[in-house]
């Protein structure tokens, strides 16, 4: 089970599942000896996608790491 991230400003839910899948693949590659961290990366990426309109999300790995590290804003900074 992953930790929970609070989402307060949902802009669009489209693409959140795709973002989760991409985040899990990225996490399994980059955190291969820590499957829990890989899962949390996928969940955090999916949460960030909720703050972006449309199906396509340009989210930097650092933005996901920031949310995973405790930045509770849950928004992509542009």
Coordinates of C-alpha atoms in Angstrom, one line a residue:
X1 CA 0.0 0.0 0.0
X2 CA 1.2 3.5 -0.8
X3 CA 1.1 6.5 1.4
X4 CA -1.7 8.9 0.7
X5 CA -1.4 12.3 -1.0
X6 CA -4.0 14.9 -0.6
X7 CA -5.4 16.3 -3.8
X8 CA -7.3 19.6 -3.3
X9 CA -7.2 21.2 -6.8
X10 CA -8.4 18.7 -9.3
X11 CA -8.3 20.2 -12.8
X12 CA -8.7 17.1 -14.9
X13 CA -8.7 13.4 -14.2
X14 CA -8.0 12.4 -17.8
X15 CA -4.6 10.7 -18.1
X16 CA -4.1 9.9 -14.4
X17 CA -4.1 6.2 -15.1
X18 CA -1.6 6.6 -17.9
X19 CA 0.5 8.7 -15.6
X20 CA 0.4 6.0 -12.9
X21 CA 1.5 3.4 -15.3
X22 CA 4.4 5.6 -16.6
X23 CA 5.4 6.4 -13.0
X24 CA 5.4 2.8 -12.0
X25 CA 7.6 1.8 -15.0
X26 CA 10.0 4.7 -14.2
X27 CA 10.0 3.8 -10.5
X28 CA 10.7 0.1 -11.1
X29 CA 13.7 1.1 -13.4
X30 CA 15.1 3.8 -11.1
X31 CA 14.3 2.3 -7.7
X32 CA 14.7 -1.4 -8.6
X33 CA 15.8 -2.4 -5.1
X34 CA 12.9 -0.5 -3.4
X35 CA 9.5 -1.5 -4.9
X36 CA 7.7 0.6 -2.2
X37 CA 9.4 3.7 -3.4
X38 CA 8.5 2.8 -7.0
X39 CA 4.8 2.5 -6.1
X40 CA 4.9 5.8 -4.2
X41 CA 6.5 7.4 -7.3
X42 CA 3.6 6.2 -9.5
X43 CA 1.0 7.4 -7.0
X44 CA 2.7 10.8 -6.7
X45 CA 2.9 11.2 -10.5
X46 CA -0.7 10.3 -10.9
X47 CA -1.7 12.9 -8.2
X48 CA 0.3 15.6 -9.9
X49 CA -1.4 14.8 -13.2
X50 CA -4.7 15.8 -11.6
X51 CA -3.5 19.4 -11.6
X52 CA -2.9 19.5 -15.4
X53 CA -5.6 19.9 -18.0
X54 CA -5.7 17.5 -20.9
X55 CA -4.4 14.1 -21.5
X56 CA -0.7 15.0 -21.8
X57 CA 1.4 15.9 -18.8
X58 CA 5.0 17.2 -18.8
X59 CA 6.1 16.5 -15.3
X60 CA 9.8 16.5 -14.3
X61 CA 11.1 13.7 -12.0
X62 CA 12.2 16.4 -9.6
X63 CA 8.6 17.6 -9.2
X64 CA 7.5 14.1 -8.3
X65 CA 10.4 13.7 -5.8
X66 CA 9.4 17.0 -4.3
X67 CA 5.8 15.7 -3.6
X68 CA 7.2 12.4 -2.4
X69 CA 9.4 14.4 0.0
X70 CA 6.6 16.1 1.7
X71 CA 5.8 19.2 -0.4
X72 CA 2.0 19.1 0.1
X73 CA 1.1 21.6 -2.6
X74 CA 0.5 18.8 -5.1
X75 CA 0.8 21.1 -8.0
X76 CA 3.2 21.3 -10.9
X77 CA 5.2 24.5 -10.8
X78 CA 5.3 26.3 -14.1

